[in-house]
Coordinates of C-alpha atoms and ligand atoms in Angstrom, one line a residue:
M1 CA 104.9 -174.9 95.9
I2 CA 105.7 -177.3 98.5
N3 CA 102.5 -179.2 100.0
F4 CA 103.5 -179.4 103.9
K5 CA 100.8 -181.5 105.0
K6 CA 101.6 -183.7 102.6
E7 CA 105.6 -183.9 103.4
I8 CA 103.8 -184.2 107.2
A9 CA 101.7 -187.2 106.1
T10 CA 104.7 -189.0 104.1
K11 CA 107.2 -188.7 107.3
I12 CA 104.1 -189.9 109.8
A13 CA 103.4 -192.5 107.1
K14 CA 106.8 -194.3 107.3
V15 CA 107.0 -194.7 111.0
T16 CA 103.4 -195.8 111.3
N17 CA 102.9 -198.0 108.6
L18 CA 99.4 -196.7 108.2
N19 CA 98.0 -195.2 104.7
E20 CA 99.6 -191.5 103.7
E21 CA 96.6 -190.3 102.5
E22 CA 94.5 -190.7 105.5
L23 CA 97.0 -189.4 107.6
E24 CA 97.1 -186.3 105.4
K25 CA 93.2 -186.1 106.3
Y26 CA 93.6 -185.7 109.9
I27 CA 96.5 -183.1 110.1
E28 CA 95.0 -179.8 111.5
V29 CA 96.0 -175.9 111.6
P30 CA 95.7 -175.5 115.1
P31 CA 93.8 -171.7 116.2
N32 CA 96.5 -170.1 117.6
I33 CA 100.2 -170.6 116.9
D34 CA 101.6 -171.3 120.2
L35 CA 100.3 -175.1 119.3
G36 CA 102.7 -175.5 116.2
D37 CA 101.4 -174.5 112.5
Y38 CA 100.4 -177.8 111.9
A39 CA 99.0 -180.2 114.7
F40 CA 98.5 -184.3 114.5
P41 CA 95.9 -185.7 116.8
C42 CA 97.0 -189.3 117.7
F43 CA 93.1 -190.6 118.6
K44 CA 91.8 -191.8 115.4
L45 CA 95.1 -194.4 115.4
A46 CA 94.5 -195.6 118.4
K47 CA 92.1 -197.8 117.7
D48 CA 94.6 -199.3 114.7
L49 CA 97.4 -198.9 116.6
K50 CA 96.2 -200.7 119.8
K51 CA 97.9 -197.8 122.4
S52 CA 97.2 -194.9 123.5
P53 CA 97.2 -191.5 121.5
S54 CA 100.1 -190.1 123.9
I55 CA 102.1 -192.8 123.4
I56 CA 101.3 -193.1 119.9
A57 CA 102.5 -189.0 119.8
N58 CA 105.3 -190.0 121.4
E59 CA 106.5 -192.7 119.7
I60 CA 106.0 -190.7 116.2
K61 CA 107.9 -187.9 118.0
E62 CA 110.8 -190.1 118.6
N63 CA 111.2 -192.0 115.7
I64 CA 110.3 -189.4 112.5
E65 CA 112.8 -187.5 110.7
I66 CA 113.2 -184.1 111.6
D67 CA 114.2 -182.5 108.0
K68 CA 115.3 -179.5 108.5
N69 CA 113.6 -178.2 105.5
I70 CA 110.4 -179.6 106.1
I71 CA 109.3 -179.9 109.9
Q72 CA 111.5 -177.7 112.5
R73 CA 110.1 -179.1 115.7
I74 CA 108.0 -181.0 117.4
D75 CA 106.1 -181.0 120.6
V76 CA 103.6 -183.5 122.2
I77 CA 100.8 -182.1 124.1
G78 CA 98.8 -184.9 125.4
G79 CA 97.7 -187.2 122.4
Y80 CA 98.9 -184.3 119.8
L81 CA 101.8 -183.8 117.8
N82 CA 102.6 -179.9 117.7
I83 CA 104.8 -179.4 114.3
Y84 CA 106.6 -176.0 113.5
I85 CA 107.6 -176.2 110.1
N86 CA 111.1 -174.4 108.6
K87 CA 109.6 -170.7 108.8
E88 CA 112.4 -169.7 106.0
V89 CA 111.2 -172.8 103.4
L90 CA 107.8 -171.3 103.7
I91 CA 108.4 -167.5 103.2
K92 CA 110.3 -168.8 99.9
T93 CA 108.4 -171.3 99.1
V94 CA 105.4 -168.7 99.1
L95 CA 106.8 -166.2 97.0
E96 CA 108.4 -167.7 94.6
E97 CA 105.3 -169.2 94.0
V98 CA 103.2 -166.1 93.9
A99 CA 106.0 -164.6 91.8
K100 CA 106.5 -167.8 88.8
K101 CA 102.0 -167.1 89.0
N102 CA 100.7 -164.3 89.9
E103 CA 97.2 -163.5 89.3
K104 CA 97.1 -167.5 88.2
Y105 CA 98.8 -167.8 92.2
G106 CA 95.7 -170.2 93.7
Y107 CA 94.7 -171.6 90.5
S108 CA 94.7 -175.5 90.6
N109 CA 93.8 -177.8 87.8
I110 CA 91.7 -180.3 90.0
G111 CA 88.0 -179.4 88.1
E112 CA 90.1 -180.4 85.0
G113 CA 88.0 -182.2 82.5
K114 CA 85.1 -181.9 84.6
T115 CA 82.1 -179.8 84.5
A116 CA 80.4 -177.8 87.2
V117 CA 76.6 -176.1 86.4
I118 CA 75.8 -173.7 88.4
E119 CA 71.6 -172.5 88.5
Y120 CA 71.8 -169.3 90.0
S121 CA 69.7 -166.3 90.2
S122 CA 67.1 -167.5 88.2
P123 CA 64.1 -164.7 89.4
N124 CA 60.8 -165.0 88.7
I125 CA 59.8 -162.5 86.2
A126 CA 57.3 -160.5 85.3
K127 CA 57.6 -160.3 89.4
P128 CA 59.8 -157.5 90.7
F129 CA 63.6 -158.3 90.9
H130 CA 63.7 -157.5 94.5
I131 CA 66.2 -157.8 97.1
G132 CA 65.4 -161.4 97.7
H133 CA 67.1 -162.8 94.8
L134 CA 70.4 -161.3 95.7
R135 CA 71.4 -163.8 97.9
T136 CA 71.6 -166.5 95.1
T137 CA 72.8 -164.4 92.6
V138 CA 75.8 -163.8 94.7
I139 CA 76.3 -166.8 95.7
G140 CA 75.8 -168.3 92.9
G141 CA 78.1 -166.0 90.9
A142 CA 80.7 -166.9 93.4
L143 CA 80.7 -170.4 93.2
Y144 CA 80.3 -170.2 89.6
K145 CA 83.6 -168.0 89.5
I146 CA 85.3 -170.3 92.0
Y147 CA 84.7 -173.3 90.4
N148 CA 86.1 -171.7 87.0
F149 CA 89.6 -170.9 89.1
L150 CA 89.4 -175.1 90.4
G151 CA 89.9 -175.5 86.6
Y152 CA 86.3 -176.8 86.1
N153 CA 84.7 -176.2 82.9
T154 CA 81.8 -173.8 84.0
I155 CA 78.3 -173.7 82.9
G156 CA 76.1 -170.6 84.8
L157 CA 72.2 -171.2 84.2
N158 CA 69.9 -168.4 84.8
Y159 CA 66.5 -170.8 85.0
L160 CA 64.2 -168.0 85.1
G161 CA 60.6 -168.3 86.8
D162 CA 59.3 -167.1 83.5
W163 CA 56.2 -169.5 83.3
G164 CA 53.1 -169.9 85.7
L165 CA 50.3 -167.8 86.8
Q166 CA 52.0 -164.7 87.3
F167 CA 51.9 -164.5 83.6
G168 CA 47.8 -164.4 83.8
K169 CA 48.0 -162.1 86.2
V170 CA 50.0 -159.8 84.8
I171 CA 48.0 -159.8 81.4
A172 CA 45.0 -159.9 82.9
G173 CA 45.9 -157.0 84.8
I174 CA 47.0 -154.9 81.6
S175 CA 44.1 -156.0 80.0
L176 CA 41.8 -154.1 82.9
W177 CA 43.9 -151.2 83.6
K178 CA 46.6 -150.6 80.8
E179 CA 45.1 -147.0 80.5
E180 CA 46.0 -146.3 84.2
Y181 CA 49.5 -146.7 83.7
D182 CA 52.4 -144.7 82.0
F183 CA 53.3 -147.8 79.5
Q184 CA 55.2 -145.3 77.1
N185 CA 57.7 -144.1 79.5
D186 CA 58.1 -146.8 82.1
E187 CA 56.7 -150.4 80.7
M188 CA 58.6 -152.1 83.2
G189 CA 57.5 -150.1 86.1
S190 CA 53.9 -150.3 85.0
I191 CA 54.1 -154.0 84.4
L192 CA 55.2 -154.3 88.0
K193 CA 52.7 -151.9 89.5
I194 CA 49.9 -154.1 88.1
Y195 CA 51.4 -157.2 89.3
I196 CA 51.2 -156.0 92.7
R197 CA 47.3 -154.1 92.2
F198 CA 46.2 -157.3 91.0
N199 CA 47.5 -159.6 93.9
K200 CA 46.1 -156.7 96.5
E201 CA 42.8 -156.9 94.6
E202 CA 41.8 -160.5 94.3
K203 CA 42.0 -160.8 97.6
E204 CA 38.8 -158.9 97.8
N205 CA 37.6 -159.9 94.4
P206 CA 38.3 -163.5 94.0
E207 CA 37.1 -163.2 89.9
L208 CA 39.9 -161.2 89.1
T209 CA 41.8 -165.0 90.1
E210 CA 39.3 -166.9 87.4
M211 CA 40.6 -164.2 84.9
A212 CA 44.1 -164.8 85.9
R213 CA 43.9 -168.6 85.5
E214 CA 41.7 -168.0 82.3
Y215 CA 44.7 -165.9 80.5
F216 CA 46.9 -168.7 81.7
K217 CA 45.2 -171.7 80.3
K218 CA 44.8 -169.1 77.0
L219 CA 48.7 -169.0 77.4
E220 CA 49.5 -172.5 77.8
K221 CA 46.9 -173.3 75.0
G222 CA 48.9 -171.2 72.9
E223 CA 47.1 -168.6 71.8
P224 CA 48.8 -166.6 69.4
E225 CA 48.4 -163.1 71.0
I226 CA 48.5 -164.0 74.4
V227 CA 52.4 -165.8 73.6
K228 CA 52.9 -162.8 72.2
Q229 CA 52.7 -160.6 74.9
W230 CA 54.1 -163.2 77.2
E231 CA 57.1 -163.0 75.2
H232 CA 56.9 -159.1 74.9
I233 CA 56.5 -159.1 78.6
R234 CA 59.9 -161.7 79.3
K235 CA 62.3 -159.8 76.9
I236 CA 61.7 -156.6 78.8
S237 CA 62.2 -158.5 82.0
I238 CA 65.5 -159.7 80.8
D239 CA 66.8 -156.3 79.8
N240 CA 65.6 -154.9 82.8
Y241 CA 67.6 -157.5 85.0
Q242 CA 70.6 -156.7 82.7
K243 CA 71.0 -154.1 84.6
T244 CA 71.3 -155.4 87.5
Y245 CA 73.0 -158.2 86.5
K246 CA 76.0 -155.7 85.3
L247 CA 76.4 -153.9 88.3
L248 CA 76.6 -157.4 90.1
N249 CA 78.8 -158.7 87.5
S250 CA 77.0 -161.5 86.9
K251 CA 77.3 -164.0 84.0
F252 CA 74.8 -166.5 82.3
D253 CA 75.5 -169.1 79.8
S254 CA 72.1 -169.8 79.1
Y255 CA 68.5 -168.0 80.2
D256 CA 66.7 -171.4 79.5
G257 CA 63.8 -171.0 82.1
E258 CA 60.6 -172.9 83.2
A259 CA 59.0 -172.0 79.8
Y260 CA 61.3 -173.6 77.6
Y261 CA 60.8 -177.0 79.4
N262 CA 57.0 -176.4 78.7
D263 CA 57.3 -179.0 75.4
K264 CA 59.1 -181.6 77.2
M265 CA 56.4 -182.2 80.0
D266 CA 54.4 -184.8 78.2
A267 CA 57.8 -186.6 77.6
I268 CA 58.6 -186.7 81.4
I269 CA 55.5 -187.4 82.5
N270 CA 55.2 -190.5 80.0
E271 CA 58.4 -191.6 81.8
L272 CA 57.0 -191.6 85.1
K273 CA 54.3 -193.4 83.9
N274 CA 56.2 -196.2 82.0
K275 CA 58.3 -197.0 85.1
G276 CA 55.4 -197.3 87.3
L277 CA 55.8 -194.5 89.4
L278 CA 52.3 -192.2 88.3
E279 CA 49.8 -192.6 90.8
E280 CA 46.4 -191.1 90.6
S281 CA 45.4 -189.3 93.6
Q282 CA 42.0 -186.7 94.2
G283 CA 41.7 -186.1 90.7
A284 CA 46.0 -185.1 90.5
K285 CA 49.0 -187.8 89.4
I286 CA 51.5 -187.6 92.2
V287 CA 54.5 -190.0 92.3
D288 CA 54.2 -190.9 96.0
L289 CA 57.2 -190.7 98.5
E290 CA 55.7 -191.6 101.8
E291 CA 58.3 -194.4 102.0
Y292 CA 61.3 -191.8 102.1
D293 CA 58.9 -189.4 105.0
M294 CA 58.0 -186.9 102.0
P295 CA 55.0 -185.8 101.1
P296 CA 54.0 -187.1 97.2
C297 CA 55.4 -185.0 94.5
I298 CA 52.5 -183.4 92.3
V299 CA 53.2 -183.7 88.7
V300 CA 50.0 -182.8 87.1
T301 CA 47.3 -181.1 89.3
S302 CA 43.6 -181.9 89.8
A303 CA 43.0 -178.5 87.2
G304 CA 44.9 -180.9 84.9
T305 CA 48.4 -178.0 84.6
T306 CA 51.9 -179.2 85.0
I307 CA 53.9 -177.3 88.2
Y308 CA 57.1 -176.4 89.2
A309 CA 57.8 -179.7 90.3
T310 CA 56.8 -180.8 86.7
R311 CA 59.3 -178.4 85.5
D312 CA 62.1 -179.1 87.4
L313 CA 62.1 -183.0 86.5
A314 CA 62.1 -182.1 82.7
A315 CA 64.9 -179.7 83.6
L316 CA 67.0 -182.0 85.4
K317 CA 66.5 -184.8 83.0
D318 CA 67.4 -182.3 80.2
R319 CA 70.7 -180.8 81.7
I320 CA 71.9 -184.4 82.4
N321 CA 71.6 -184.8 78.8
R322 CA 72.7 -181.7 77.7
Y323 CA 75.5 -180.9 80.0
N324 CA 76.9 -184.4 81.3
F325 CA 77.6 -182.6 84.4
D326 CA 80.2 -184.0 87.2
K327 CA 78.7 -181.2 89.7
L328 CA 74.8 -179.6 89.3
V329 CA 74.6 -176.8 91.8
Y330 CA 71.3 -175.2 92.4
V331 CA 71.6 -172.2 94.6
A332 CA 68.4 -171.4 95.7
G333 CA 66.5 -170.7 99.5
S334 CA 66.3 -172.9 102.2
E335 CA 62.5 -172.8 102.0
Q336 CA 62.8 -174.9 98.8
Q337 CA 64.3 -177.6 100.8
L338 CA 61.8 -179.8 100.1
H339 CA 61.4 -179.3 97.1
F340 CA 64.8 -180.6 95.8
K341 CA 64.7 -183.4 97.8
Q342 CA 61.1 -184.4 96.1
V343 CA 63.0 -183.7 92.6
F344 CA 65.8 -185.4 93.6
K345 CA 64.3 -188.6 94.7
V346 CA 62.0 -188.9 92.0
M347 CA 64.8 -188.3 89.3
E348 CA 66.5 -191.2 92.0
L349 CA 63.6 -194.1 91.2
M350 CA 63.7 -193.1 87.8
G351 CA 67.2 -194.9 87.8
Y352 CA 69.1 -191.1 87.3
E353 CA 70.7 -192.2 91.3
E354 CA 73.9 -191.6 89.3
Y355 CA 73.1 -188.3 88.2
V356 CA 71.4 -187.1 91.4
S357 CA 74.5 -188.2 93.2
K358 CA 75.7 -185.2 91.4
C359 CA 73.6 -182.6 92.7
T360 CA 73.4 -180.5 94.9
H361 CA 71.0 -177.7 96.4
V362 CA 72.4 -174.9 97.9
P363 CA 70.3 -173.0 100.3
F364 CA 70.4 -169.7 102.2
G365 CA 68.8 -167.9 104.9
L366 CA 67.1 -164.4 104.6
I367 CA 67.8 -161.3 104.7
V368 CA 66.7 -159.2 107.4
D369 CA 67.0 -155.8 109.2
K370 CA 68.9 -154.6 112.2
T371 CA 65.6 -156.3 114.4
G372 CA 65.3 -159.5 112.6
E373 CA 62.5 -158.8 110.0
K374 CA 62.8 -160.3 106.9
I375 CA 63.7 -157.0 104.3
G376 CA 60.9 -156.1 101.7
S377 CA 58.5 -158.2 103.0
R378 CA 56.1 -155.4 103.6
K379 CA 53.0 -155.8 101.6
G380 CA 53.1 -154.0 98.0
N381 CA 56.6 -152.5 99.2
S382 CA 58.8 -153.8 97.2
V383 CA 63.0 -153.2 97.6
F384 CA 64.1 -153.5 94.3
L385 CA 67.6 -154.8 94.1
E386 CA 69.0 -151.9 91.2
D387 CA 67.7 -149.4 93.8
I388 CA 69.4 -150.8 96.1
L389 CA 72.4 -151.5 94.9
N390 CA 72.4 -147.4 93.1
E391 CA 71.8 -146.3 96.9
S392 CA 74.6 -147.9 97.9
I393 CA 76.7 -146.6 95.4
D394 CA 75.3 -142.9 96.1
K395 CA 76.4 -143.3 99.7
V396 CA 80.0 -144.3 99.0
K397 CA 80.0 -141.5 96.1
N398 CA 78.9 -138.7 99.2
I399 CA 81.8 -140.4 101.3
I400 CA 84.5 -139.7 98.5
N401 CA 83.0 -136.4 97.9
E402 CA 83.3 -135.6 101.5
K403 CA 86.7 -137.0 102.0
N404 CA 88.7 -136.8 98.7
P405 CA 86.7 -134.4 96.2
E406 CA 89.7 -134.4 93.9
F407 CA 89.3 -137.9 92.6
E408 CA 88.4 -137.8 88.9
D409 CA 87.0 -141.6 88.8
K410 CA 84.8 -140.9 91.5
D411 CA 82.1 -142.6 89.7
A412 CA 84.2 -146.1 88.7
I413 CA 85.3 -146.2 92.7
A414 CA 81.9 -145.3 94.1
R415 CA 80.2 -148.5 91.7
K416 CA 83.4 -151.0 92.7
V417 CA 83.0 -150.6 96.4
G418 CA 79.2 -149.5 96.9
V419 CA 78.2 -152.4 95.2
G420 CA 81.3 -154.6 96.8
A421 CA 80.2 -153.5 100.4
I422 CA 76.9 -155.1 99.6
I423 CA 78.7 -158.2 97.7
F424 CA 80.5 -159.1 100.8
N425 CA 77.9 -158.1 103.3
D426 CA 76.0 -161.1 101.5
L427 CA 79.0 -163.5 101.3
S428 CA 80.5 -162.9 104.5
N429 CA 78.6 -165.4 106.8
S430 CA 78.2 -169.1 106.8
R431 CA 74.9 -168.7 104.0
I432 CA 72.5 -170.6 106.1
K433 CA 72.7 -167.9 108.3
D434 CA 70.0 -164.8 107.6
E435 CA 72.0 -161.7 106.4
I436 CA 71.5 -158.7 108.5
F437 CA 71.2 -156.2 105.8
D438 CA 72.6 -153.0 107.9
W439 CA 74.1 -150.1 106.1
D440 CA 75.9 -148.7 109.0
T441 CA 77.9 -152.0 109.4
L442 CA 78.1 -153.0 105.5
L443 CA 79.5 -149.5 104.7
N444 CA 81.8 -149.5 107.7
F445 CA 85.3 -148.9 106.4
Q446 CA 86.9 -150.2 109.6
G447 CA 84.9 -153.2 110.1
E448 CA 84.5 -157.0 108.3
T449 CA 83.5 -155.2 105.5
G450 CA 84.0 -155.3 101.8
P451 CA 85.3 -151.9 101.7
Y452 CA 87.9 -152.4 104.1
I453 CA 89.7 -154.5 101.9
Q454 CA 89.6 -153.0 99.2
Y455 CA 90.7 -150.0 101.6
I456 CA 93.7 -152.3 102.1
Y457 CA 94.3 -153.3 98.6
V458 CA 94.8 -149.6 98.1
R459 CA 96.5 -149.5 100.6
T460 CA 99.1 -152.1 99.2
K461 CA 99.0 -150.0 96.1
S462 CA 99.7 -147.1 97.1
L463 CA 103.1 -148.1 99.2
L464 CA 104.1 -150.1 96.2
N465 CA 103.8 -147.0 94.0
K466 CA 105.4 -144.6 96.6
A467 CA 108.2 -146.5 96.6
G468 CA 108.1 -146.5 92.5
Y469 CA 108.4 -150.6 93.5
I470 CA 109.1 -153.1 91.1
P471 CA 108.9 -157.0 92.2
K472 CA 111.8 -158.7 91.7
I473 CA 112.3 -162.2 93.2
E474 CA 115.4 -162.3 92.6
A475 CA 116.5 -159.9 95.3
I476 CA 114.8 -160.4 98.1
D477 CA 116.7 -161.7 101.2
F478 CA 113.8 -163.8 102.7
N479 CA 115.8 -163.7 106.2
M480 CA 114.0 -159.8 106.1
L481 CA 110.7 -161.3 106.7
K482 CA 111.1 -163.0 110.2
E483 CA 108.7 -161.2 112.1
K484 CA 106.0 -163.4 113.6
E485 CA 103.7 -160.7 112.2
A486 CA 105.2 -161.2 108.5
I487 CA 105.2 -165.0 109.3
E488 CA 101.4 -164.7 109.7
I489 CA 100.6 -163.1 106.7
L490 CA 102.9 -165.7 104.7
K491 CA 101.0 -168.8 106.2
I492 CA 97.7 -167.2 105.3
I493 CA 98.8 -166.7 101.5
Y494 CA 100.0 -170.5 101.8
M495 CA 96.8 -171.6 102.9
F496 CA 95.0 -170.1 99.9
S497 CA 94.6 -172.2 97.3
E498 CA 93.7 -174.4 99.9
T499 CA 90.6 -172.7 100.8
I500 CA 89.3 -171.9 97.5
Q501 CA 89.2 -175.7 97.1
N502 CA 87.3 -175.5 100.6
A503 CA 84.7 -172.7 99.5
A504 CA 84.2 -175.1 96.6
D505 CA 84.1 -178.4 98.4
K506 CA 81.5 -176.8 101.1
N507 CA 79.6 -174.6 98.3
E508 CA 80.3 -171.9 100.8
P509 CA 81.9 -168.7 99.4
S510 CA 82.2 -167.3 103.0
I511 CA 85.5 -169.3 103.7
L512 CA 87.1 -167.1 101.5
A513 CA 85.4 -163.8 102.3
R514 CA 87.0 -164.5 105.8
Y515 CA 89.9 -165.3 105.0
L516 CA 90.0 -162.1 102.9
I517 CA 89.9 -160.4 106.2
D518 CA 92.3 -162.3 107.8
L519 CA 94.4 -161.5 105.5
S520 CA 93.6 -157.7 105.2
Q521 CA 94.0 -157.7 109.4
S522 CA 97.0 -159.6 109.2
F523 CA 98.4 -157.2 106.5
S524 CA 97.3 -154.1 108.6
T525 CA 98.6 -155.2 112.1
F526 CA 102.2 -155.7 110.2
Y527 CA 101.8 -152.5 108.2
N528 CA 100.9 -150.7 111.7
G529 CA 104.0 -152.1 113.7
Y530 CA 106.9 -152.2 110.9
K531 CA 107.9 -149.5 108.9
I532 CA 107.8 -150.6 105.1
I533 CA 109.2 -147.9 103.5
T534 CA 112.4 -147.4 105.6
E535 CA 116.6 -147.0 105.4
D536 CA 117.4 -150.3 104.9
K537 CA 116.8 -151.1 101.3
T538 CA 117.1 -154.5 101.7
V539 CA 114.5 -154.2 104.5
Q540 CA 112.2 -152.6 102.1
D541 CA 112.5 -154.4 99.5
A542 CA 111.4 -157.6 101.5
R543 CA 108.7 -156.0 103.0
L544 CA 107.6 -154.5 99.8
F545 CA 107.6 -157.6 98.1
L546 CA 105.2 -158.7 100.3
T547 CA 103.2 -155.9 100.3
Y548 CA 103.2 -156.9 96.6
V549 CA 102.1 -160.2 97.2
V550 CA 99.2 -159.3 99.5
G551 CA 98.0 -157.3 97.0
I552 CA 97.7 -160.1 94.0
V553 CA 96.0 -162.5 96.7
L554 CA 93.5 -159.9 97.7
K555 CA 92.3 -158.8 94.2
T556 CA 92.1 -162.8 93.2
G557 CA 90.4 -163.4 95.8
T558 CA 87.7 -160.4 95.8
E559 CA 87.1 -161.3 91.9
L560 CA 86.1 -165.1 92.5
L561 CA 83.7 -163.1 95.1
G562 CA 82.7 -161.0 92.1
M563 CA 83.5 -157.4 93.4
E564 CA 86.0 -155.5 91.6
M565 CA 89.6 -153.4 93.2
P566 CA 89.4 -149.5 92.9
E567 CA 92.7 -148.6 92.4
R568 CA 92.3 -145.2 95.0
M569 CA 90.0 -145.3 97.5
Ligands
LIG1 N1 62.3 -169.3 90.6 C1 62.6 -169.9 91.4 C2 62.2 -168.6 92.6 O1 62.3 -167.6 92.3 C3 63.7 -170.5 91.6 C4 63.9 -171.3 91.0 C5 65.5 -172.6 91.5 N2 65.8 -173.4 90.9 C6 64.6 -174.3 90.2 N3 65.4 -174.9 89.7 N4 63.9 -174.9 90.9 O2 62.0 -168.9 93.9

């Protein structure tokens, strides 16, 4: 496919004698078409060339080679060059590329030979898998697929929170109250209830906390009975989460969680000691980070136990050895910002700065309801992710039963649409913002939602089916797609690969989500403005081909977000 930005940069480089790659970075896509397909701001060149931006712009315009294959026209407005590309060439290059690549359209090999490790989901097991873990699971899942599509060798890690005091609590609770719960029929539910009850009751009864500590200590010491109990709880928790993961299409290559690093604690503590980084402070062992404006990183508590940070240090060290990654992305809430900064800084001080520079914490905001209250925050009233997903599926099924009771595959459609709606809602805004969870918004088939995109996709399919169309690029007269609405669609499709790369560079799946909304809306505008199935066969073929191409991009794009497309809706 022709790289217009690059072509333009080459031409500007020729007349300015400046570095082509630098110039390419300055090229922008203007917010509206009246300012050209591309704009080149001359402000940054003013210093190098010692001339005013508007003089530079005019000089470039006068001297640049207008090669009708690429640039059709250039306007100068102030210090900007507004560049119009040849639309016929655009149409041809896009359609030929999609025809050639099909569902591989947009794929790139920029990641080839590189490894991207994505750590995501990572719930604290034995605690309820509640809606709070939706975001990391969905954002991480999308990044995993996006990096993969960019050619990276991608590794998905589920760093389970499978160690810590919560196990002491659950095991203590079981020893006290087991008879009161229905372990026979609902083991997981019983464990969760016990955990919630324990947390409530320990507030009035500090002896319970003491008891939990004792049990956890036994676990840490490796007391066989307790270890067996822990293993069992871990296993049924993971089995239980699989139901949610299956619904969300989440895949992991490793479930090595915090517990996996237990026997690697001494090594990391010794290494810190040998490197002269460990200090005693009030009975605890810490790494002082005052110089870096951070509170100390506690490595061993005054009670002699290791903590979350210690395990993350050991885990990072292990991942360096195991994966030799080019990128390691931690998808975890923004409340953990300081934690990761501390862990990264300590690793840097230990001499692993080369690897730390490849690590990124990808934070995100909370899930709140319409009024801004955090969902699931009311005490003892957790909102399980699996229940929410099933509720969404049920709601969609009701809609189908109302509108299209004749559909045979109602269950499959309801699952794809119901789950897709939740996923898309999570990804549709910049991740750092709080996500508003509101059924009416996220299931609105006309809004900027997952179901809307799926609906547009289904439209493309039914148009192609109705016409019995078999795409054949050789038969297309590119001149039949000159309407500005069609060009708009083609320009968006042209940007697909760049959009995916951009989403990966910023670890921001919302960039791709917004893109898919833009594409859907543009297609809807075209579809409402022009007849696709029409008397003129040449026109119809061209429009159907465009329809076909839109369908491919919508499908590939939504799949990268973790959604599935229904064939009917
Ligand atoms: N288990 C933690 C939680 O649920 C998230 C883990 C984040 N990753 C890490 N390497 N610390 O809050």
